[in-house]
Amino acid sequence: MTTNDSTDPPRGPGRPRSEASRQAILTAAFELLQERPLPEITGAALAQRAGVSKATLYRWWPSKEAVVLDGYFDALKHRIAPSCTGDPLTDLRTHVREAYRMMGGPEGKMFAAFVASGHFDEKLREALNKELNSPRCKDTEGILGRAVAAGQLRPGLDIQLCAELIWGPAFFRLMTGSPIEEGLADRVTDGLIAGFGQ
Amino acid sequence: MTTNDSTDPPRGPGRPRSEASRQAILTAAFELLQERPLPEITGAALAQRAGVSKATLYRWWPSKEAVVLDGYFDALKHRIAPSCTGDPLTDLRTHVREAYRMMGGPEGKMFAAFVASGHFDEKLREALNKELNSPRCKDTEGILGRAVAAGQLRPGLDIQLCAELIWGPAFFRLMTGSPIEEGLADRVTDGLIAGFGQ
Amino acid sequence: MTTNDSTDPPRGPGRPRSEASRQAILTAAFELLQERPLPEITGAALAQRAGVSKATLYRWWPSKEAVVLDGYFDALKHRIAPSCTGDPLTDLRTHVREAYRMMGGPEGKMFAAFVASGHFDEKLREALNKELNSPRCKDTEGILGRAVAAGQLRPGLDIQLCAELIWGPAFFRLMTGSPIEEGLADRVTDGLIAGFGQ
Amino acid sequence: MTTNDSTDPPRGPGRPRSEASRQAILTAAFELLQERPLPEITGAALAQRAGVSKATLYRWWPSKEAVVLDGYFDALKHRIAPSCTGDPLTDLRTHVREAYRMMGGPEGKMFAAFVASGHFDEKLREALNKELNSPRCKDTEGILGRAVAAGQLRPGLDIQLCAELIWGPAFFRLMTGSPIEEGLADRVTDGLIAGFGQ
DNA sequence: AGGTAACCGAGACGGTACGTCGTGTCTTTAT
DNA sequence: ATAAAGACACGACGTACCGTCTCGGTTACCT
């Protein structure tokens, strides 16, 4: 969440932080996250799986949720880089497709668990917004902006709202437990283009 | 969730279930729900507040979440009855406004807590969908259908999708912790009418 | 313990106590007593086995221990009737043998359970003393008295003490969990005769 | 019972067991034992009195009875050291007097509670036999043996039986709830010496 | 014949103790 | 200083049993 960045070692005295432990913890966290629902991941199990003491966990992270979230972030190298072909509408379609594919897959499962947990944990929620939700919305808004600029979407479009209209159904499905089926992304995109295109 | 229905007393032998206890429990549940976040509501506190034994709680409900959800349902007499003025578009606007007002207020806070908890509790989620989410979407779809029939929205409109586009941003805001401000409902409605009206 | 006597019916108005239920309860109590240790006999199990409601138990007995004790008494028709052959020393030997055989068998197991429970339950202890312990000691003392009178035991013998010396080892074995083996009774009797005979 | 021995600290890694907690628990156990009957001593009360968590109790002892028994043992420094004046008969008299005084006093009350509880708890019974009953009988037998060797008791005396004849009445009184009055010890000793002396 | 009263079964109730589990902290020795 | 090991205080959990109570119904006596 905060303390886990393995940046810059301008070391003072004493034994340095074990990079091996840090990696083992993050790996263990992600493994457990795939095996069982978040509330069933205990600090003890996490420590044992990583071959690490509980104290080490709490020395570097404020809570077990923070650890697991970092494990999730760490395993998440493939953020949705907004594709950029030149045709904004194609980019949009691809972007939404990828987003919905992710939300409908195992990663979405984890994401939903964090969103749910975040409702009772401010820190967690903020980290999640900062690292995932905000950038993703910004990406979407960027593409929408380019489409408007290219004259493919109506000028004066409420871009921020439009981004929320895109992500909204995914959240709705995720949190109500409905599946995010194959064609949903295109239905959303088509609908919006039909409505807001020109 | 299931057992709480105070319907039909075709009694067999034995002491009948205490209606007073049942009501006290539901009331206590709703009170506590207003006072603190769901995970901080304990079974013992619930029982004590209701002047009831813990055993009585667990005799009738499978978990404290179920109790609290029932308390929430019980206190929820004012479902959003879809207003029906005659003008579908006005009805739609009113409907969305009311929905967003609810989602943005204290009741939405509780609702969000149940949605979040439901992610880790199938029973809870199903009850929530059955009692709230599904009926609300049906209401929305009904209004949209009438608007289409009245020729105020484009024929062939993907009504189910459109309902999700309406509810989606509310869920998005709720689960990311963003406020659902005053004008959001109208922005959504206006946007959709602008896009899908004719 | 007290209320269970099925004596004299000088009845007033109202439905009379069900003799069938009373018997069923006592039988069930004794059956359960043979099946499991006393603390594992619950009021509910007792009632269920007897096909009776818990209320009926508590209407007639003050506690479940009292019920089970009555079941034990009820099944105990063969009190050790002090044999009386004419030779007091032979009678004594037979009496002690029978007493120790009982204490070493399954009945002694139950008896010990009541003695143990009685330590934490005054009522229970008193009933046990009144119905079993006192009469048994009286029997023993009677035989000892006859032996003294017949000049077979030393005159001036402390008869009450002697009875306790006879019963003492049995209690000692019972409460320490040591077995009461075949020959113990005779060892006790022989020892005492050797010491106190003349 | 087993785990409480504060012996040998050949320590490995990890936080060592808190000696302070251990002592506080044993002290609390003994205090409570003096205040109320054993079955009314609850695990929670024990923990609270000792300023310790319930988990710590159950980490080291299998049951509350075991804790209390250890508390009892711990407070019991004054085992009846068999007095040894030179005259075995005097020693015997003193030994029995002390034994009966103990059994008749408050310590005997506790002892009886453990004996009673032990009847339903094998572990408890074994610990009690190993720590108290067996050594005490061995002491008695030792004195009896010396008396026989000194020619003060009849040769060939059944020493083990004789020890049980000595302890038997004390158990009898204890478990039937009769008082162990002042002169009982001497009556027993005198009776046995009269019978088995020479 | 009808009334009254004590009984019966079923089973829900308040209360209390149980023993377990998870959290985050603290205390050791070893690196 | 940091690590593993693991003991610790705290507090919630859900279960079990106790003895009481509240129902609808059932006998019996007593007018």
Coordinates of C-alpha atoms in Angstrom, one line a residue, chain C residues 79-83 93-103 185:
Chain C
R79 CA -30.6 -54.3 48.1
I80 CA -28.0 -56.4 49.9
A81 CA -30.3 -58.1 52.3
P82 CA -28.0 -59.1 55.2
S83 CA -27.8 -62.8 55.0
R93 CA -18.0 -62.7 55.2
T94 CA -20.9 -63.1 52.9
H95 CA -22.1 -59.6 53.5
V96 CA -18.8 -58.0 52.7
R97 CA -18.3 -60.2 49.7
E98 CA -21.6 -59.1 48.3
A99 CA -21.0 -55.5 49.1
Y100 CA -17.6 -55.5 47.3
R101 CA -19.0 -57.5 44.4
M102 CA -21.6 -54.8 43.9
M103 CA -19.1 -52.0 44.3
A185 CA -13.5 -58.5 50.3

